Every structure is written in C-alpha cells, then in structure tokens.
mmCIF file of C-alpha atoms and ligand atoms in Angstrom:
data_model
loop_
_atom_site.group_PDB
_atom_site.id
_atom_site.type_symbol
_atom_site.label_atom_id
_atom_site.label_comp_id
_atom_site.label_asym_id
_atom_site.label_seq_id
_atom_site.Cartn_x
_atom_site.Cartn_y
_atom_site.Cartn_z
ATOM 1 C CA HIS A 6 6.047 11.109 34.046
ATOM 2 C CA ARG A 7 4.242 8.144 32.504
ATOM 3 C CA ALA A 8 6.277 5.469 30.736
ATOM 4 C CA LEU A 9 5.849 5.313 26.969
ATOM 5 C CA GLY A 10 3.729 2.373 25.907
ATOM 6 C CA GLU A 11 5.004 -0.215 23.519
ATOM 7 C CA VAL A 12 5.221 0.735 19.850
ATOM 8 C CA TRP A 13 5.927 -1.545 16.863
ATOM 9 C CA ASP A 14 9.026 -3.735 17.363
ATOM 10 C CA ASP A 15 11.022 -3.728 14.115
ATOM 11 C CA GLU A 16 12.108 -7.324 14.721
ATOM 12 C CA MET A 17 8.563 -8.708 14.536
ATOM 13 C CA SER A 18 8.474 -12.209 13.082
ATOM 14 C CA SER A 19 5.810 -14.804 12.446
ATOM 15 C CA SER A 20 6.955 -16.687 15.564
ATOM 16 C CA MET A 21 5.592 -13.820 17.689
ATOM 17 C CA LEU A 22 2.055 -14.233 16.338
ATOM 18 C CA GLY A 23 -0.788 -16.126 17.980
ATOM 19 C CA LYS A 24 -1.183 -19.771 17.027
ATOM 20 C CA ARG A 25 -4.018 -19.312 14.503
ATOM 21 C CA LEU A 26 -2.446 -16.396 12.627
ATOM 22 C CA ARG A 27 1.008 -18.037 12.701
ATOM 23 C CA LYS A 28 -0.438 -21.040 10.856
ATOM 24 C CA VAL A 29 -2.099 -18.835 8.229
ATOM 25 C CA VAL A 30 1.109 -16.858 7.664
ATOM 26 C CA GLN A 31 3.183 -20.063 7.453
ATOM 27 C CA ASN A 32 0.756 -21.411 4.844
ATOM 28 C CA TYR A 33 1.201 -18.314 2.690
ATOM 29 C CA GLN A 34 4.992 -18.473 3.199
ATOM 30 C CA ALA A 35 4.932 -22.017 1.786
ATOM 31 C CA MET A 36 2.478 -21.263 -1.024
ATOM 32 C CA ASN A 37 3.819 -19.624 -4.166
ATOM 33 C CA LYS A 38 0.845 -18.505 -6.231
ATOM 34 C CA TYR A 39 2.860 -16.030 -8.348
ATOM 35 C CA GLY A 40 5.914 -18.206 -8.984
ATOM 36 C CA VAL A 41 8.290 -16.040 -6.958
ATOM 37 C CA GLU A 42 11.924 -16.987 -7.543
ATOM 38 C CA PHE A 43 14.511 -15.733 -5.095
ATOM 39 C CA SER A 44 17.703 -16.959 -3.521
ATOM 40 C CA GLY A 45 16.798 -17.492 0.124
ATOM 41 C CA PRO A 46 16.533 -14.900 2.881
ATOM 42 C CA GLY A 47 19.505 -12.545 3.015
ATOM 43 C CA GLY A 48 19.859 -13.466 6.645
ATOM 44 C CA VAL A 49 21.606 -11.468 9.355
ATOM 45 C CA ALA A 50 24.497 -13.937 9.280
ATOM 46 C CA THR A 51 25.536 -12.997 5.730
ATOM 47 C CA ARG A 52 24.324 -9.398 5.679
ATOM 48 C CA PRO A 53 24.157 -7.044 8.660
ATOM 49 C CA LYS A 54 20.883 -5.229 9.216
ATOM 50 C CA VAL A 55 21.121 -2.019 7.197
ATOM 51 C CA SER A 56 20.272 1.405 8.632
ATOM 52 C CA GLY A 57 17.038 3.287 8.007
ATOM 53 C CA SER A 58 18.784 5.752 5.694
ATOM 54 C CA GLU A 59 20.322 2.899 3.678
ATOM 55 C CA LEU A 60 16.860 1.335 3.376
ATOM 56 C CA LEU A 61 15.462 4.638 2.104
ATOM 57 C CA CYS A 62 18.184 4.788 -0.548
ATOM 58 C CA GLN A 63 17.449 1.204 -1.588
ATOM 59 C CA LEU A 64 13.819 2.147 -2.127
ATOM 60 C CA LYS A 65 14.754 5.281 -4.047
ATOM 61 C CA TYR A 66 17.130 3.510 -6.451
ATOM 62 C CA LYS A 67 15.884 -0.073 -6.659
ATOM 63 C CA VAL A 68 12.127 0.491 -6.847
ATOM 64 C CA ASP A 69 10.716 2.158 -9.942
ATOM 65 C CA VAL A 70 7.349 3.770 -9.151
ATOM 66 C CA ALA A 71 5.917 3.205 -12.633
ATOM 67 C CA THR A 72 2.402 3.286 -14.098
ATOM 68 C CA LEU A 73 1.102 1.936 -17.411
ATOM 69 C CA THR A 74 1.225 4.196 -20.467
ATOM 70 C CA PRO A 75 -0.316 3.601 -23.921
ATOM 71 C CA ASP A 76 3.069 3.121 -25.605
ATOM 72 C CA LEU A 77 3.775 -0.134 -23.701
ATOM 73 C CA GLU A 78 3.146 -3.585 -25.196
ATOM 74 C CA PRO A 79 0.585 -5.146 -25.292
ATOM 75 C CA PHE A 80 -1.499 -1.986 -24.711
ATOM 76 C CA SER A 81 -0.056 -0.155 -27.728
ATOM 77 C CA SER A 82 -1.744 -2.672 -30.004
ATOM 78 C CA LEU A 83 -5.086 -2.696 -28.152
ATOM 79 C CA PRO A 84 -7.994 -0.445 -29.201
ATOM 80 C CA TRP A 85 -8.519 0.975 -25.681
ATOM 81 C CA ALA A 86 -4.892 2.090 -25.122
ATOM 82 C CA TYR A 87 -6.027 5.729 -25.535
ATOM 83 C CA GLN A 88 -7.839 5.400 -22.193
ATOM 84 C CA LEU A 89 -4.514 5.076 -20.331
ATOM 85 C CA PRO A 90 -2.851 8.333 -19.184
ATOM 86 C CA LEU A 91 -0.167 9.495 -21.648
ATOM 87 C CA GLN A 92 2.366 10.181 -18.887
ATOM 88 C CA PRO A 93 3.356 8.199 -15.797
ATOM 89 C CA ILE A 94 1.814 9.411 -12.529
ATOM 90 C CA THR A 95 5.159 10.778 -11.292
ATOM 91 C CA SER A 96 5.211 13.239 -14.244
ATOM 92 C CA ASP A 97 1.608 14.374 -13.762
ATOM 93 C CA LEU A 98 1.222 14.690 -9.970
ATOM 94 C CA GLY A 99 3.085 16.789 -7.405
ATOM 95 C CA PRO A 100 5.646 17.519 -6.279
ATOM 96 C CA TYR A 101 3.826 18.106 -2.996
ATOM 97 C CA LYS A 102 5.436 19.525 0.151
ATOM 98 C CA SER A 103 3.584 17.369 2.675
ATOM 99 C CA CYS A 104 1.445 14.262 2.221
ATOM 100 C CA ALA A 105 -0.690 12.061 4.436
ATOM 101 C CA VAL A 106 -1.253 8.340 3.922
ATOM 102 C CA VAL A 107 -4.370 7.151 5.784
ATOM 103 C CA SER A 108 -4.117 3.417 6.506
ATOM 104 C CA SER A 109 -7.846 2.516 7.067
ATOM 105 C CA ALA A 110 -6.946 0.733 10.332
ATOM 106 C CA GLY A 111 -9.570 0.428 13.068
ATOM 107 C CA SER A 112 -7.288 2.409 15.378
ATOM 108 C CA LEU A 113 -8.157 5.572 13.417
ATOM 109 C CA ARG A 114 -11.591 5.410 15.058
ATOM 110 C CA TYR A 115 -11.871 8.073 17.824
ATOM 111 C CA SER A 116 -8.397 9.353 16.907
ATOM 112 C CA GLY A 117 -9.511 12.944 16.242
ATOM 113 C CA LEU A 118 -6.786 13.108 13.543
ATOM 114 C CA GLY A 119 -9.039 14.561 10.821
ATOM 115 C CA LYS A 120 -7.799 18.181 11.008
ATOM 116 C CA GLU A 121 -4.165 17.116 11.065
ATOM 117 C CA ILE A 122 -4.649 14.777 8.076
ATOM 118 C CA ASP A 123 -6.452 17.467 6.042
ATOM 119 C CA SER A 124 -3.653 19.992 6.717
ATOM 120 C CA HIS A 125 -1.386 18.106 4.272
ATOM 121 C CA ASP A 126 -1.066 19.201 0.617
ATOM 122 C CA ALA A 127 -2.145 15.761 -0.583
ATOM 123 C CA VAL A 128 -3.976 12.882 1.120
ATOM 124 C CA LEU A 129 -3.887 9.235 -0.036
ATOM 125 C CA ARG A 130 -6.689 6.840 0.925
ATOM 126 C CA PHE A 131 -7.236 3.165 0.165
ATOM 127 C CA ASN A 132 -9.906 1.053 -1.468
ATOM 128 C CA ALA A 133 -13.415 1.653 -0.080
ATOM 129 C CA ALA A 134 -12.342 3.874 2.853
ATOM 130 C CA PRO A 135 -14.986 6.614 3.278
ATOM 131 C CA THR A 136 -14.618 10.131 4.687
ATOM 132 C CA VAL A 137 -18.314 11.044 5.008
ATOM 133 C CA GLY A 138 -19.364 10.437 8.612
ATOM 134 C CA TYR A 139 -15.747 9.961 9.761
ATOM 135 C CA GLU A 140 -14.341 13.465 9.093
ATOM 136 C CA LYS A 141 -13.318 14.073 12.709
ATOM 137 C CA ASP A 142 -11.055 11.020 12.701
ATOM 138 C CA VAL A 143 -9.809 10.725 9.096
ATOM 139 C CA GLY A 144 -10.430 14.151 7.504
ATOM 140 C CA SER A 145 -12.304 14.877 4.301
ATOM 141 C CA LYS A 146 -9.608 15.579 1.697
ATOM 142 C CA THR A 147 -8.861 12.844 -0.861
ATOM 143 C CA THR A 148 -6.161 13.594 -3.427
ATOM 144 C CA VAL A 149 -5.340 10.036 -4.461
ATOM 145 C CA ARG A 150 -7.208 6.760 -3.899
ATOM 146 C CA LEU A 151 -5.279 3.498 -4.326
ATOM 147 C CA LEU A 152 -7.514 0.575 -5.267
ATOM 148 C CA ASN A 153 -6.854 -3.107 -5.526
ATOM 149 C CA SER A 154 -8.399 -5.020 -8.407
ATOM 150 C CA GLN A 155 -10.569 -7.050 -6.011
ATOM 151 C CA VAL A 156 -12.410 -3.909 -4.876
ATOM 152 C CA MET A 157 -12.828 -2.863 -8.525
ATOM 153 C CA ALA A 158 -14.362 -6.214 -9.432
ATOM 154 C CA SER A 159 -16.509 -7.129 -6.424
ATOM 155 C CA ASP A 160 -20.260 -6.533 -6.570
ATOM 156 C CA ASP A 161 -20.595 -5.238 -3.002
ATOM 157 C CA HIS A 162 -18.226 -2.320 -3.576
ATOM 158 C CA ARG A 163 -20.287 -0.888 -6.486
ATOM 159 C CA PHE A 164 -17.098 0.467 -7.998
ATOM 160 C CA LEU A 165 -18.755 1.692 -11.200
ATOM 161 C CA SER A 166 -21.680 3.470 -9.528
ATOM 162 C CA SER A 167 -20.645 4.558 -6.000
ATOM 163 C CA SER A 168 -19.744 8.245 -5.476
ATOM 164 C CA LEU A 169 -17.046 7.055 -3.044
ATOM 165 C CA TYR A 170 -14.605 6.740 -5.935
ATOM 166 C CA SER A 171 -15.442 9.961 -7.766
ATOM 167 C CA THR A 172 -13.063 12.327 -5.917
ATOM 168 C CA GLY A 173 -9.338 12.528 -6.478
ATOM 169 C CA VAL A 174 -6.964 10.671 -8.725
ATOM 170 C CA LEU A 175 -7.508 6.913 -8.906
ATOM 171 C CA VAL A 176 -4.638 4.425 -8.990
ATOM 172 C CA ALA A 177 -5.331 0.692 -9.372
ATOM 173 C CA TRP A 178 -3.155 -2.374 -8.958
ATOM 174 C CA ASP A 179 -3.345 -6.151 -9.502
ATOM 175 C CA PRO A 180 -0.695 -8.782 -8.775
ATOM 176 C CA SER A 181 1.102 -10.224 -11.794
ATOM 177 C CA PRO A 182 3.053 -13.476 -11.862
ATOM 178 C CA PHE A 183 6.551 -12.716 -10.489
ATOM 179 C CA SER A 184 8.508 -12.965 -13.741
ATOM 180 C CA ALA A 185 5.701 -12.157 -16.155
ATOM 181 C CA ASP A 186 5.897 -9.463 -18.802
ATOM 182 C CA LEU A 187 2.909 -7.164 -19.306
ATOM 183 C CA SER A 188 1.374 -9.406 -22.014
ATOM 184 C CA GLN A 189 1.494 -12.485 -19.788
ATOM 185 C CA TRP A 190 -0.043 -10.505 -16.926
ATOM 186 C CA TYR A 191 -2.728 -9.088 -19.229
ATOM 187 C CA ASN A 192 -3.886 -12.649 -19.879
ATOM 188 C CA LYS A 193 -3.554 -13.740 -16.234
ATOM 189 C CA THR A 194 -4.703 -11.007 -13.865
ATOM 190 C CA ASP A 195 -5.999 -11.961 -10.386
ATOM 191 C CA TYR A 196 -9.220 -9.959 -10.979
ATOM 192 C CA PRO A 197 -10.574 -8.353 -14.166
ATOM 193 C CA ILE A 198 -8.763 -5.041 -13.630
ATOM 194 C CA PHE A 199 -8.644 -4.104 -17.323
ATOM 195 C CA ALA A 200 -12.327 -4.719 -18.095
ATOM 196 C CA GLN A 201 -13.331 -2.678 -15.029
ATOM 197 C CA TYR A 202 -10.825 0.061 -15.880
ATOM 198 C CA GLN A 203 -12.271 0.475 -19.369
ATOM 199 C CA ARG A 204 -15.853 0.573 -18.040
ATOM 200 C CA TYR A 205 -14.982 3.132 -15.365
ATOM 201 C CA ARG A 206 -13.118 5.333 -17.869
ATOM 202 C CA ARG A 207 -16.127 5.371 -20.204
ATOM 203 C CA LEU A 208 -18.387 6.452 -17.313
ATOM 204 C CA HIS A 209 -15.911 9.004 -15.823
ATOM 205 C CA PRO A 210 -13.654 10.070 -18.705
ATOM 206 C CA LEU A 211 -12.400 13.230 -16.979
ATOM 207 C CA GLN A 212 -11.201 11.650 -13.731
ATOM 208 C CA PRO A 213 -7.478 10.798 -13.864
ATOM 209 C CA PHE A 214 -6.978 7.052 -13.442
ATOM 210 C CA TYR A 215 -3.625 5.239 -13.421
ATOM 211 C CA ILE A 216 -2.653 1.571 -13.214
ATOM 212 C CA LEU A 217 0.520 0.582 -11.342
ATOM 213 C CA HIS A 218 3.154 -1.310 -13.320
ATOM 214 C CA PRO A 219 3.318 -4.747 -11.648
ATOM 215 C CA SER A 220 7.119 -4.663 -11.575
ATOM 216 C CA PHE A 221 6.780 -1.899 -8.951
ATOM 217 C CA GLU A 222 5.058 -4.405 -6.629
ATOM 218 C CA TRP A 223 7.683 -7.103 -7.070
ATOM 219 C CA GLN A 224 10.659 -4.725 -6.829
ATOM 220 C CA LEU A 225 9.217 -3.536 -3.536
ATOM 221 C CA TRP A 226 8.641 -7.158 -2.448
ATOM 222 C CA GLN A 227 12.333 -7.850 -3.155
ATOM 223 C CA ARG A 228 13.401 -4.920 -0.921
ATOM 224 C CA ILE A 229 11.345 -6.373 1.937
ATOM 225 C CA GLN A 230 12.659 -9.931 1.493
ATOM 226 C CA ASP A 231 16.301 -8.854 1.082
ATOM 227 C CA ASN A 232 16.110 -7.022 4.400
ATOM 228 C CA MET A 233 14.444 -9.754 6.461
ATOM 229 C CA ALA A 234 16.156 -12.688 8.133
ATOM 230 C CA GLU A 235 13.316 -15.117 7.376
ATOM 231 C CA PRO A 236 11.313 -15.979 4.249
ATOM 232 C CA ILE A 237 8.317 -13.665 3.866
ATOM 233 C CA GLN A 238 4.962 -14.423 2.214
ATOM 234 C CA LYS A 239 5.464 -14.804 -1.560
ATOM 235 C CA ASN A 240 2.631 -12.366 -2.271
ATOM 236 C CA PRO A 241 2.776 -8.688 -3.230
ATOM 237 C CA PRO A 242 3.076 -5.986 -0.548
ATOM 238 C CA SER A 243 -0.153 -4.538 0.835
ATOM 239 C CA SER A 244 -1.814 -1.441 -0.615
ATOM 240 C CA GLY A 245 -0.564 0.372 2.490
ATOM 241 C CA LEU A 246 3.118 0.006 1.573
ATOM 242 C CA LEU A 247 2.502 0.496 -2.171
ATOM 243 C CA GLY A 248 0.703 3.773 -1.411
ATOM 244 C CA THR A 249 3.375 4.921 1.040
ATOM 245 C CA VAL A 250 6.173 4.415 -1.505
ATOM 246 C CA LEU A 251 4.036 6.026 -4.241
ATOM 247 C CA MET A 252 3.677 9.138 -2.049
ATOM 248 C CA MET A 253 7.414 9.142 -1.195
ATOM 249 C CA SER A 254 7.990 9.606 -4.931
ATOM 250 C CA LEU A 255 5.554 12.570 -5.100
ATOM 251 C CA CYS A 256 6.098 14.393 -1.781
ATOM 252 C CA GLU A 257 8.871 16.019 0.267
ATOM 253 C CA VAL A 258 7.581 14.520 3.498
ATOM 254 C CA VAL A 259 5.068 11.713 4.059
ATOM 255 C CA HIS A 260 3.121 11.118 7.280
ATOM 256 C CA VAL A 261 1.611 7.654 7.469
ATOM 257 C CA TYR A 262 -1.261 7.285 9.950
ATOM 258 C CA GLU A 263 -1.989 4.109 11.952
ATOM 259 C CA PHE A 264 0.101 1.808 9.746
ATOM 260 C CA LEU A 265 2.204 1.293 12.875
ATOM 261 C CA PRO A 266 -0.547 1.053 15.490
ATOM 262 C CA SER A 267 -0.859 3.719 18.206
ATOM 263 C CA GLN A 268 -2.087 3.330 21.789
ATOM 264 C CA ARG A 269 -5.533 2.886 20.148
ATOM 265 C CA LYS A 270 -4.437 -0.424 18.551
ATOM 266 C CA THR A 271 -7.384 -2.740 18.131
ATOM 267 C CA GLU A 272 -8.458 -5.875 16.313
ATOM 268 C CA LEU A 273 -11.134 -3.778 14.574
ATOM 269 C CA CYS A 274 -10.060 -4.273 10.971
ATOM 270 C CA HIS A 275 -11.176 -0.963 9.394
ATOM 271 C CA TYR A 276 -12.398 2.273 11.010
ATOM 272 C CA TYR A 277 -15.499 2.069 8.795
ATOM 273 C CA GLN A 278 -16.652 -1.553 9.388
ATOM 274 C CA ARG A 279 -17.715 -3.675 12.362
ATOM 275 C CA PHE A 280 -15.363 -6.528 11.513
ATOM 276 C CA TYR A 281 -12.636 -7.783 13.852
ATOM 277 C CA ASP A 282 -9.536 -9.699 12.735
ATOM 278 C CA ALA A 283 -5.933 -9.292 13.909
ATOM 279 C CA ALA A 284 -4.828 -10.371 10.408
ATOM 280 C CA CYS A 285 -5.786 -6.911 9.108
ATOM 281 C CA THR A 286 -3.040 -5.327 11.218
ATOM 282 C CA LEU A 287 -0.528 -8.200 11.244
ATOM 283 C CA GLY A 288 -1.016 -9.640 7.758
ATOM 284 C CA ALA A 289 -1.946 -13.049 6.374
ATOM 285 C CA TYR A 290 -1.826 -12.940 2.568
ATOM 286 C CA HIS A 291 0.387 -9.816 2.464
ATOM 287 C CA PRO A 292 3.860 -9.709 4.086
ATOM 288 C CA LEU A 293 2.436 -6.898 6.252
ATOM 289 C CA LEU A 294 4.427 -7.746 9.390
ATOM 290 C CA TYR A 295 7.684 -7.303 7.471
ATOM 291 C CA GLU A 296 6.431 -4.174 5.702
ATOM 292 C CA LYS A 297 5.870 -2.667 9.148
ATOM 293 C CA ASN A 298 9.365 -3.696 10.305
ATOM 294 C CA LEU A 299 10.843 -1.792 7.353
ATOM 295 C CA VAL A 300 8.664 1.287 7.910
ATOM 296 C CA LYS A 301 9.610 1.316 11.610
ATOM 297 C CA ARG A 302 13.304 1.247 10.655
ATOM 298 C CA MET A 303 12.848 4.100 8.151
ATOM 299 C CA ASN A 304 10.740 6.274 10.480
ATOM 300 C CA GLN A 305 12.340 9.675 11.100
ATOM 301 C CA GLY A 306 9.767 10.739 13.708
ATOM 302 C CA LEU A 307 9.594 9.907 17.408
ATOM 303 C CA ASP A 308 8.236 6.701 18.963
ATOM 304 C CA ARG A 309 6.026 9.047 20.986
ATOM 305 C CA ASP A 310 4.313 10.206 17.706
ATOM 306 C CA ILE A 311 3.585 6.571 16.855
ATOM 307 C CA TYR A 312 2.170 5.992 20.324
ATOM 308 C CA THR A 313 -0.058 9.064 20.474
ATOM 309 C CA HIS A 314 -0.910 9.744 16.800
ATOM 310 C CA GLY A 315 -0.076 6.472 15.040
ATOM 311 C CA ARG A 316 2.145 8.766 12.965
ATOM 312 C CA VAL A 317 5.279 7.773 11.068
ATOM 313 C CA THR A 318 7.400 10.394 9.252
ATOM 314 C CA LEU A 319 9.165 9.387 6.042
ATOM 315 C CA PRO A 320 11.243 11.627 3.767
ATOM 316 C CA GLY A 321 10.360 12.024 0.103
ATOM 317 C CA PHE A 322 12.863 10.509 -2.349
ATOM 318 C CA SER A 323 13.684 13.964 -3.784
ATOM 319 C CA THR A 324 15.091 15.074 -0.404
ATOM 320 C CA LEU A 325 17.469 12.098 0.040
ATOM 321 C CA ASN A 326 21.221 12.384 -0.441
ATOM 322 C CA CYS A 327 22.228 8.847 -1.302
HETATM 323 O O1 C5P B 401 -7.670 -3.221 4.016
HETATM 324 P P1 C5P B 401 -7.096 -2.244 3.062
HETATM 325 O O2 C5P B 401 -6.050 -2.869 2.140
HETATM 326 O O3 C5P B 401 -8.112 -1.469 2.287
HETATM 327 O O4 C5P B 401 -6.321 -1.179 3.951
HETATM 328 C C1 C5P B 401 -5.371 -0.315 3.416
HETATM 329 C C2 C5P B 401 -4.006 -0.608 3.989
HETATM 330 O O5 C5P B 401 -3.910 -0.147 5.331
HETATM 331 C C3 C5P B 401 -3.675 -2.090 4.065
HETATM 332 O O6 C5P B 401 -3.199 -2.541 2.803
HETATM 333 C C4 C5P B 401 -2.625 -2.126 5.161
HETATM 334 O O7 C5P B 401 -1.367 -1.778 4.654
HETATM 335 C C5 C5P B 401 -3.092 -1.022 6.100
HETATM 336 N N1 C5P B 401 -3.900 -1.534 7.234
HETATM 337 C C6 C5P B 401 -3.273 -1.829 8.441
HETATM 338 N N2 C5P B 401 -3.992 -2.281 9.510
HETATM 339 C C7 C5P B 401 -5.321 -2.444 9.425
HETATM 340 C C8 C5P B 401 -5.993 -2.163 8.210
HETATM 341 C C9 C5P B 401 -5.249 -1.698 7.132
HETATM 342 O O8 C5P B 401 -2.050 -1.689 8.529
HETATM 343 N N3 C5P B 401 -6.002 -2.860 10.498
#
C-alpha cells in the first residue's frame, strides 16, 4: 500500500516559489498593464474561504461566457461585421455530455491518455498544440481550439497557412484594458487579433470561428482575486482556465488533463516542444498559480486521479443547483 504522492496544494502562494520565479511573479503583481482597478484582496480575515460548490456557483452566475456578435458596437458599423458568427458560441455548440480539456503541459508526454481523452464527446485544445505524432498521449480528436492573439499574429506559428488550425471550431482571445468598452479595446488590442481574424475568415470561410468577449476574461479574473488572500497578477487568466470555464458552459462534465500536474510533473513546458521552464506550470504573466488553487478547490474527482492521470473533474454549469 504505497502512499499517495503530493498533488496540487490549494493554498499555493508566490512565497512558495523558487527565488527567480518569485521575483518575476512579484514584478507582474506590481505592474498594471491593463489598468486593473480593484479594492484589495478579499483576505481570509474579512471573508472565510468559500467551498468548492460555492465557487462553482460564483462562476456560473458572475462570469458571462460571451463571444462577439455582429450586432455589437463598434462591429455593427464596420464592413467586416458579417464575418463574425451571428450567435454566441453557447447557442451554437453543445450541449455535450462529456468534455476533455487538454492543457498542453509537458507532463502529458508518455501519459498514454490519448484513448481516454478521445472518448469524450468534445475535446478542447490550446494554441499550437498538435495531435499528429502525439496521439497515444493526447488523442486525435479536436472539437474546439482556443487561441491567443499572440499565436494568431506571430510569424513562427503560420496561423494563416498551417493545417494545425483547420480542424474544429476556433475561438480566439486578446486582453483588453480592464475597464475598456469594445471600441476602446478595438483600438488597443495587445496583438492584431482583428486583422488576423478577417484574413483567416477569408481563407477558411466555412470553419466556425468565435472571438471571446474581453469582459469574460476580466470577470473570471475578478473571481480568482476575490477568492485569494493575496494580490494576484493584474493580467488576464491563462488560456487553460478560459477554456475550462468555456467548456463548463457547454458540457455536463469536464475533465481537465494535466492542468494540476500528475506524478509526471516536469519543467518541460509543452508536450510538443523541447523547452524547459517552471513558469509554464506555475505562471509568470498569468495568475496561473491562483487559477490552479481555484480548480483544485472545485475538483469533484479524487486526488488519486490527479496523481495518476493529471485528471480533474468539474461539473457543467447546467448541472449545478445554486
Ligand atoms: O502554453 P499554452 O497557453 O498554449 O498552454 C495552454 C494552457 O495549459 C496554459 O494557458 C495553461 O493554463 C496550461 N498549462 C499548464 N502547464 C504547462 C503548460 C500549459 O498548466 N506546463
């Protein structure tokens, strides 16, 4: 009877990081690129730590999983508005019974999780994560691919020409200033998401392609901050958490793989690249450490499943009785 190895501690804080990473995180906590305004950390002193089921209800009712539609300003007065989907993604996709979210973490390598991942009704992948050549570990089904605007804009990802992006429904996101409306964001995106979106749509007009409403990112950021005892990075949540919450709005049950690292935990950043950096798993720019604390608290599966499969089980919003 072997003792269960350590799994993610839901009280992780920047003070538990190594010296180098702690500095980087502290720098981002002090920086405020997007003009985030908030009234201090909730703090355990004023607010007791809420339960996992309370956290799930907060996500369900305080975070609106919205995508851009052509009726919204400023798009309604732009000539390319017709390229945006008429309906939000939550009206067009699902509901699915079971969904898998595949984190891209290096710990997926040699996991043998491919069959299990593909057995879900829908599979979400991120950015440039491939399946070809890695089927045994990550599966081959791609229902949705969530892309950040940096991947869409960078030359080395060949977003407009690579076949990597041609399967499944695409969903893109870009951070807006914290209190900006859509017009202000349109004129101040981090990367040229809208130019790339229009180009891609012209080349692949039949592939569904959504853009996340930036208020989704900041509402989710607020849920993380309100439930942490210390100030978190004032940057949007990582694609991993955005995709997980997106799938919770489309699916009855969501399995997230290697977001909370298994016994295979490694500094290998992605399963598909020979690049090592603990920041990929612990966060630097993104408040990833705190995202993982929340996900650990909401997990309805066993610690054993995290340890052996890197698997977290989250209920879909439609199944919650809040
Ligand atoms: O790096 P990328 O953003 O494409 O990876 C997708 C998501 O998977 C990240 O946003 C993060 O949430 C998660 N991830 C992780 N640990 C890693 C790599 C990625 O938790 N080592």
